[in-house]
Coordinates of C-alpha atoms in Angstrom, one line a residue:
M217 CA 14.6 9.4 6.7
Y218 CA 12.5 6.1 8.9
Y219 CA 12.0 5.1 11.3
T220 CA 10.7 1.9 12.1
Y221 CA 7.7 0.4 14.5
T222 CA 6.3 -2.6 15.9
L223 CA 1.9 -1.9 15.5
S224 CA -0.7 -4.0 14.4
L225 CA -3.2 -4.4 12.0
I226 CA -6.0 -2.7 14.3
E227 CA -3.5 -0.1 15.4
L228 CA -2.7 1.2 11.6
I229 CA -6.4 1.5 10.6
H230 CA -6.8 4.1 13.9
V231 CA -3.3 5.9 11.9
A232 CA -5.2 5.1 8.5
Q233 CA -8.9 6.8 9.6
A234 CA -6.8 10.1 11.5
L235 CA -5.4 10.9 7.8
N236 CA -6.9 13.3 5.3
N237 CA -7.1 12.1 1.6
V238 CA -6.1 8.8 3.2
A239 CA -4.5 6.5 0.3
I240 CA -3.8 2.6 0.5
L241 CA -2.4 0.0 -0.8
Y242 CA -2.4 -3.7 -0.8
S243 CA -1.7 -6.5 -2.8
D244 CA -2.1 -9.7 -1.1
N245 CA 0.1 -12.2 -2.9
S246 CA 3.0 -10.1 -2.3
R247 CA 1.5 -9.3 1.6
S248 CA 2.8 -5.8 1.0
L249 CA 0.3 -2.5 2.9
V250 CA 1.3 1.5 2.2
I251 CA -0.8 3.5 3.9
T252 CA -0.2 8.1 3.3
G253 CA -2.0 10.5 4.0
H254 CA -2.5 13.9 3.8
P255 CA -0.7 15.1 0.7
S256 CA 0.8 18.5 0.2
A257 CA -0.9 19.4 -3.6
T258 CA -3.5 18.1 -4.9
T259 CA -3.6 19.2 -8.8
N260 CA -5.9 17.8 -12.3
K261 CA -5.0 15.8 -14.5
Q262 CA -4.0 18.5 -17.1
S263 CA -1.1 20.3 -14.0
I264 CA 0.3 16.4 -12.5
D265 CA 2.9 16.4 -15.4
V266 CA 4.5 19.6 -14.7
T267 CA 4.2 20.0 -10.9
H268 CA 5.7 16.5 -10.1
P269 CA 9.2 17.4 -8.9
P270 CA 11.6 15.5 -10.5
T271 CA 14.0 13.0 -9.4
L272 CA 15.3 12.8 -6.1
C273 CA 18.1 10.8 -4.4
S274 CA 16.3 6.9 -2.0
D275 CA 17.8 5.7 0.6
F276 CA 16.0 2.7 -0.9
Q277 CA 16.1 2.9 -4.8
S278 CA 15.6 -0.9 -4.6
S279 CA 12.3 -0.7 -2.4
K280 CA 9.5 -2.4 -4.8
T281 CA 6.2 -0.8 -3.1
F282 CA 5.4 2.9 -3.1
Q283 CA 7.6 5.5 -0.4
S284 CA 6.1 9.1 -1.8
G285 CA 4.9 11.1 -4.6
W286 CA 1.4 10.6 -6.3
I287 CA -1.7 8.5 -5.9
G288 CA -4.6 9.8 -7.3
I289 CA -8.2 8.3 -9.5
N290 CA -9.2 8.9 -12.1
G291 CA -13.2 8.3 -13.1
Y292 CA -13.8 6.1 -16.2
D293 CA -16.6 9.0 -16.9
D294 CA -14.3 12.6 -17.4
D295 CA -15.0 14.8 -15.3
L296 CA -13.8 12.6 -12.1
F297 CA -10.2 12.9 -10.7
F298 CA -8.3 13.0 -7.6
A299 CA -4.2 13.5 -7.2
G300 CA -2.5 14.4 -4.4
L301 CA 1.1 14.7 -3.3
Y302 CA 2.4 12.9 -0.8
S303 CA 6.1 13.3 0.7
W304 CA 5.9 10.0 3.1
S305 CA 4.3 7.1 3.5
I306 CA 3.9 3.7 5.9
N307 CA 5.2 0.0 4.9
Y308 CA 3.8 -2.7 7.0
N309 CA 5.0 -6.6 7.3
F310 CA 2.2 -8.4 7.9
D311 CA 4.9 -11.5 9.2
T312 CA 7.2 -9.3 11.3
N313 CA 3.9 -6.2 12.8
Q314 CA 6.5 -4.0 11.7
V315 CA 6.0 -0.7 10.0
I316 CA 8.3 1.2 8.4
V317 CA 8.1 5.2 8.1
Y318 CA 9.8 6.6 5.0
F319 CA 9.7 10.7 5.5
S320 CA 10.7 12.2 1.8
K321 CA 13.1 15.7 1.8
R322 CA 10.1 17.2 0.7
C323 CA 7.7 16.7 3.9
P324 CA 7.0 19.8 5.6
K325 CA 8.7 19.4 9.6
D326 CA 5.8 19.7 11.4
L327 CA 3.8 17.4 9.4
K328 CA 6.6 14.8 10.4
N329 CA 6.4 16.0 13.8
S330 CA 2.4 15.6 14.1
L331 CA 2.8 11.7 12.2
L332 CA 5.3 10.0 14.4
K333 CA 3.4 11.6 17.3
L334 CA -0.1 9.8 16.2
L335 CA 2.0 6.3 15.3
E336 CA 2.9 6.7 19.2
E337 CA -0.5 7.6 20.4
S338 CA -2.0 4.6 18.0
S339 CA 0.1 1.7 20.1
G340 CA -1.3 -0.4 21.5
V341 CA -5.2 0.6 20.0
K342 CA -7.8 -2.3 20.1
Q343 CA -10.8 -2.5 18.4
S344 CA -13.5 -1.3 19.3
E345 CA -16.4 -3.1 17.1
V346 CA -17.7 -6.2 15.6
C347 CA -15.8 -7.3 11.8
I348 CA -17.4 -5.2 9.2
S349 CA -17.8 -6.0 5.8
F350 CA -19.3 -5.0 2.5
T351 CA -21.7 -7.9 2.7
D352 CA -23.2 -6.6 5.3
L353 CA -24.8 -4.0 3.7
S354 CA -28.3 -5.2 2.1
W355 CA -27.4 -4.8 -1.7
E356 CA -29.9 -4.3 -4.4
K357 CA -30.3 -4.7 -8.4
S358 CA -30.5 -1.3 -9.8
Q359 CA -31.9 -2.4 -13.0
S360 CA -33.6 -5.7 -13.6
K361 CA -32.5 -8.3 -16.0
E362 CA -35.0 -7.5 -18.8
R363 CA -33.5 -4.8 -18.7
Y364 CA -30.0 -5.9 -19.2
A365 CA -31.2 -8.5 -21.5
S366 CA -32.2 -5.8 -23.7
S367 CA -28.9 -4.2 -23.2
L368 CA -26.8 -7.3 -24.4
N369 CA -28.7 -8.6 -27.5
K370 CA -28.6 -4.5 -28.6
I371 CA -24.8 -5.6 -28.6
K372 CA -25.5 -8.7 -30.6
S373 CA -27.1 -6.7 -33.3
Y374 CA -24.4 -4.1 -33.3
I375 CA -22.1 -6.9 -33.6
K376 CA -23.5 -8.8 -36.3
A377 CA -23.9 -5.0 -38.1
G378 CA -20.5 -5.0 -38.2
D379 CA -20.2 -1.7 -35.6
C380 CA -17.6 -3.5 -33.1
Y381 CA -16.5 -7.2 -31.8
Q382 CA -16.9 -6.9 -28.0
V383 CA -18.3 -4.4 -26.3
N384 CA -17.9 -5.1 -22.0
L385 CA -21.5 -4.1 -20.6
T386 CA -22.1 -3.8 -16.5
Q387 CA -24.5 -3.4 -14.1
R388 CA -24.6 -1.2 -11.2
F389 CA -26.3 -2.6 -7.5
E390 CA -26.1 0.1 -4.6
A391 CA -27.2 -0.4 -0.6
S392 CA -27.9 2.4 2.0
C393 CA -24.7 3.7 3.7
G394 CA -24.0 5.4 6.5
W395 CA -20.5 4.3 7.6
N396 CA -17.5 6.8 8.6
K397 CA -14.2 6.4 7.3
R398 CA -13.2 4.2 10.1
Q399 CA -15.2 1.4 9.5
A400 CA -15.5 1.5 5.4
I401 CA -11.4 1.3 5.7
H402 CA -12.3 -2.0 8.3
A403 CA -14.7 -3.3 4.9
F404 CA -11.7 -2.5 2.7
F405 CA -9.6 -4.7 4.9
H406 CA -11.8 -7.3 4.5
S407 CA -12.4 -7.7 1.5
A408 CA -8.8 -6.7 0.2
I409 CA -7.1 -9.4 3.0
N410 CA -6.6 -12.8 1.2
S411 CA -8.7 -11.7 -2.1
H412 CA -5.6 -12.8 -4.0
A413 CA -5.9 -10.1 -5.5
D414 CA -2.6 -7.5 -6.0
Y415 CA -4.1 -4.4 -6.9
C416 CA -6.5 -3.6 -4.2
A417 CA -6.4 0.4 -3.2
F418 CA -8.9 2.7 -1.4
I419 CA -8.8 6.3 -1.1
E420 CA -11.0 9.6 0.2
I421 CA -11.1 11.6 -2.3
A422 CA -13.7 14.2 0.6
D423 CA -15.2 13.7 3.2
N424 CA -17.9 10.4 3.3
H425 CA -16.1 10.1 0.3
F426 CA -14.3 6.9 -0.3
V427 CA -13.4 4.5 -3.6
A428 CA -12.5 0.6 -2.0
S429 CA -11.5 -1.9 -5.2
I430 CA -10.8 -5.0 -3.9
S431 CA -9.2 -5.5 -7.9
P432 CA -6.9 -7.9 -9.9
E433 CA -6.5 -6.2 -12.7
Q434 CA -3.4 -5.1 -13.7
F435 CA -3.6 -1.4 -16.2
I436 CA -0.1 0.6 -16.7
E437 CA 2.7 0.0 -14.8
C438 CA 5.9 1.4 -15.8
D439 CA 9.1 0.3 -13.8
H440 CA 11.9 2.0 -15.3
G441 CA 11.0 2.2 -18.6
T442 CA 9.5 -0.8 -19.5
M443 CA 5.8 -0.8 -19.7
M444 CA 3.5 -3.5 -18.5
T445 CA -0.3 -4.5 -19.0
K446 CA -2.7 -8.0 -17.8
P447 CA -5.8 -7.5 -19.5
I448 CA -7.7 -9.9 -18.2
K449 CA -10.5 -11.4 -20.2
G450 CA -12.4 -14.9 -19.7
T451 CA -14.2 -16.0 -16.0
V452 CA -15.6 -18.9 -14.4
K453 CA -16.8 -19.3 -10.8
S454 CA -14.0 -19.9 -8.4
T455 CA -15.4 -23.6 -5.8
G456 CA -11.5 -24.1 -4.7
R457 CA -8.4 -25.2 -6.4
I458 CA -8.8 -25.3 -10.2
T459 CA -10.4 -28.4 -12.1
K460 CA -9.6 -29.7 -15.6
E461 CA -13.2 -28.7 -15.9
Q462 CA -12.9 -25.4 -16.0
T463 CA -9.8 -25.0 -16.6
S464 CA -10.7 -26.6 -20.6
E465 CA -14.3 -23.7 -20.4
L466 CA -11.6 -21.0 -18.8
Q467 CA -10.0 -22.2 -21.9
N468 CA -12.6 -22.5 -24.5
S469 CA -12.7 -21.0 -28.0
K470 CA -15.0 -17.7 -26.6
N471 CA -12.6 -17.2 -23.5
R472 CA -9.8 -17.2 -26.0
A473 CA -11.0 -15.2 -28.4
E474 CA -12.5 -12.3 -25.8
N475 CA -8.9 -12.6 -24.3
L476 CA -7.0 -12.4 -27.8
M477 CA -9.4 -9.2 -29.3
I478 CA -8.2 -7.0 -25.9
V479 CA -4.4 -7.9 -26.4
D480 CA -4.1 -6.5 -30.1
L481 CA -6.5 -3.5 -28.4
L482 CA -3.8 -3.7 -26.2
R483 CA -0.8 -3.8 -28.2
N484 CA -2.0 -1.2 -30.5
D485 CA -1.9 1.4 -26.9
L486 CA 1.0 0.6 -26.1
S487 CA 2.4 0.8 -29.8
K488 CA 1.8 4.7 -29.5
V489 CA 3.6 5.7 -26.6
S490 CA 6.6 2.6 -26.9
R491 CA 9.8 2.7 -28.6
L492 CA 9.0 1.3 -32.4
H493 CA 9.7 -2.6 -32.4
S494 CA 9.3 -2.9 -28.4
V495 CA 6.0 -4.1 -27.9
N496 CA 5.8 -7.6 -27.3
V497 CA 2.8 -10.6 -25.9
T498 CA 4.9 -12.2 -23.2
K499 CA 2.5 -14.5 -22.1
L500 CA -1.4 -15.3 -23.5
F501 CA -4.0 -16.8 -22.1
D502 CA -2.4 -17.3 -18.6
I503 CA -4.8 -19.4 -15.7
E504 CA -4.8 -16.4 -12.8
S505 CA -7.4 -17.7 -10.0
F506 CA -8.6 -15.4 -6.9
N507 CA -11.2 -16.5 -4.2
N508 CA -14.0 -16.0 -6.1
V509 CA -13.5 -16.3 -9.9
H510 CA -10.6 -17.8 -11.9
H511 CA -9.4 -15.9 -15.4
L512 CA -7.6 -15.6 -18.8
V513 CA -5.1 -13.2 -17.9
S514 CA -2.2 -11.9 -20.8
T515 CA 0.7 -9.9 -20.6
I516 CA 2.1 -6.9 -22.8
T517 CA 5.1 -5.6 -22.7
S518 CA 6.8 -3.0 -23.8
E519 CA 9.8 0.1 -23.7
I520 CA 8.0 3.5 -23.4
D521 CA 9.7 7.0 -26.1
C522 CA 10.6 8.8 -23.2
S523 CA 11.7 11.3 -25.4
K524 CA 7.5 12.1 -25.7
H525 CA 5.9 10.4 -23.1
T526 CA 6.0 10.2 -19.2
P527 CA 4.0 7.2 -17.4
F528 CA 1.4 9.8 -16.8
T529 CA 1.2 10.1 -20.7
A530 CA 1.6 7.0 -21.1
F531 CA -1.1 5.8 -18.4
L532 CA -3.5 9.1 -19.8
S533 CA -3.4 7.6 -24.0
A534 CA -4.5 4.0 -23.5
F535 CA -6.9 4.5 -20.5
P536 CA -10.0 3.4 -19.6
G537 CA -8.5 -0.1 -20.4
G538 CA -9.5 -2.3 -23.1
S539 CA -10.5 -5.1 -20.9
I540 CA -13.6 -2.7 -20.0
T541 CA -14.3 -1.3 -23.0
G542 CA -14.5 -3.7 -25.8
A543 CA -13.1 -3.4 -29.2
P544 CA -13.1 -1.2 -30.7
K545 CA -12.7 1.1 -27.9
K546 CA -13.7 4.3 -29.3
R547 CA -17.2 2.6 -30.8
A548 CA -17.6 -0.4 -27.8
Q549 CA -17.9 2.8 -25.6
E550 CA -20.4 5.0 -27.9
I551 CA -22.7 1.6 -26.9
I552 CA -22.0 1.7 -23.4
T553 CA -23.2 4.9 -23.1
E554 CA -26.7 4.1 -24.8
L555 CA -27.3 1.0 -23.0
E556 CA -25.9 0.8 -19.6
A557 CA -28.5 2.8 -17.1
H558 CA -26.4 4.2 -14.8
P559 CA -23.1 6.2 -15.5
R560 CA -19.9 3.9 -13.9
R561 CA -18.4 7.0 -12.4
F562 CA -14.9 6.0 -10.8
Y563 CA -16.0 2.5 -11.5
C564 CA -13.9 0.6 -14.7
G565 CA -11.1 3.4 -14.1
S566 CA -7.9 3.5 -12.0
I567 CA -6.5 4.3 -9.3
F568 CA -2.6 5.1 -9.6
M569 CA 0.4 6.1 -7.7
W570 CA 3.8 7.2 -9.6
D571 CA 7.1 7.6 -7.0
N572 CA 9.5 9.3 -9.4
D573 CA 12.0 8.7 -6.5
L574 CA 11.7 5.4 -7.4
D575 CA 10.8 5.7 -11.5
K576 CA 7.7 3.7 -11.3
F577 CA 4.8 4.4 -12.2
Q578 CA 1.3 1.5 -11.3
S579 CA -2.4 1.0 -11.6
N580 CA -5.2 -1.1 -11.5
I581 CA -8.5 -1.3 -12.9
L582 CA -10.9 -0.1 -10.4
I583 CA -12.8 -3.1 -11.2
R584 CA -14.1 -5.4 -7.5
T585 CA -15.0 -1.6 -6.9
V586 CA -17.2 0.2 -4.4
E587 CA -18.0 3.7 -4.3
I588 CA -19.5 5.1 -0.9
E589 CA -20.9 9.0 -1.0
K590 CA -23.9 10.6 0.4
K591 CA -24.6 7.8 2.3
K592 CA -25.0 5.0 -0.4
A593 CA -23.3 2.6 -1.1
F594 CA -22.6 1.3 -5.5
C595 CA -20.5 -1.2 -6.8
W596 CA -20.4 -2.6 -10.4
G597 CA -19.9 -6.2 -12.3
G598 CA -19.7 -7.2 -16.2
G599 CA -18.1 -8.4 -18.7
G600 CA -17.5 -8.8 -22.4
I601 CA -20.3 -9.3 -24.8
V602 CA -19.7 -10.9 -28.5
A603 CA -21.6 -12.4 -31.0
D604 CA -22.0 -15.7 -28.9
S605 CA -23.2 -14.9 -25.9
Q606 CA -25.8 -16.2 -23.9
L607 CA -27.9 -14.4 -21.6
D608 CA -27.8 -16.5 -18.8
E609 CA -24.7 -17.7 -18.5
E610 CA -23.5 -13.2 -18.8
Y611 CA -26.0 -12.2 -16.6
M612 CA -24.6 -15.4 -13.7
E613 CA -20.9 -14.4 -14.2
S614 CA -21.8 -10.3 -14.0
L615 CA -23.2 -12.1 -10.4
N616 CA -20.4 -13.9 -9.6
K617 CA -18.0 -11.0 -10.6
I618 CA -18.6 -9.2 -6.4
A619 CA -20.3 -12.0 -5.1
H620 CA -17.8 -11.6 -2.3
I621 CA -19.2 -8.0 -2.0
T622 CA -22.9 -8.1 -1.9
G623 CA -23.3 -11.7 -0.7
K624 CA -27.2 -12.6 -1.3
L625 CA -28.6 -10.1 -4.1
I626 CA -32.1 -8.5 -2.6
E627 CA -34.3 -8.9 -6.5
T628 CA -36.1 -6.1 -7.1

């Protein structure tokens, strides 16, 4: 069942701020926006397959966007997880301001009625404050460049000793932040719109605890049994349209080697949950451009082994993404735990959605991500360290990747 409305983005933000455990999914290139909230159930990762309802008939089988099902967040740190079962959603068309509200057969009648009332009441709401951006916060580095340099040099010594080939090294930034939910959602949209990032997401984990991700990176997608992952490795700063010099730099031997290491790692990860001989690298070393950087991106596909795995168990099997750990993954994670000054928390984890009615699963890599909790905001930047990595280049890359979030950093 569905209803249509005409609402502005400001009116939709008014709707979103009124929802418990609000979840927002946004893709800039396709200009698709999904908003939902008030989950009918929450669960842990061990129970999500058991409690997910069977496939139901849908009036919109051709839809490419989420209608109903699970939306959740799996943190890089093992103990951080939240998932809610959402029985309805708002899909927004930016060109026409048309809103389509989907209700699944599982949606309780009282929830449906209260949501329709909220949509009616939100019509005509005006913006009551100036635009809010993450760059308005006073960001500080959580560690010195000297500490970063020490970690980088230790990684290179591990590589020389044969422990690993590549390790993703990150550093944390923090700021005081007394924002409420409305302000956090405003800041998310300010960063997401025109970001050219396809995997943006905002999720409310608890009261005054939000994760906002302006992610350009897809982790695991599963669409009617076909799996896809698109690791990013290789970055140059963007000053607009990519130049020949930037293309040459992005496709140099170092960046191609970094990318290929992670492609091989993810081919192996997908092979564990896929049908025999179905894993293929369909694109290698593509260039994708975003508002602040250009990236080297590859694409790997496979067919899921449905006799042994669901999309969610396949996602957990491959988690965390190889592009944010290194290779080999297990040893790289051990080195990350040893050397990084602060826990990653949700950063480098994934926000996922699973619409079983449409047989679609999608997840991102939580990079370009802000976590807000207890009047503090945190974000992280990083990159892959290999044998010939240079300190200044790697350090600046970690800053460039999040410049659209942090603005001008305060030196500490």
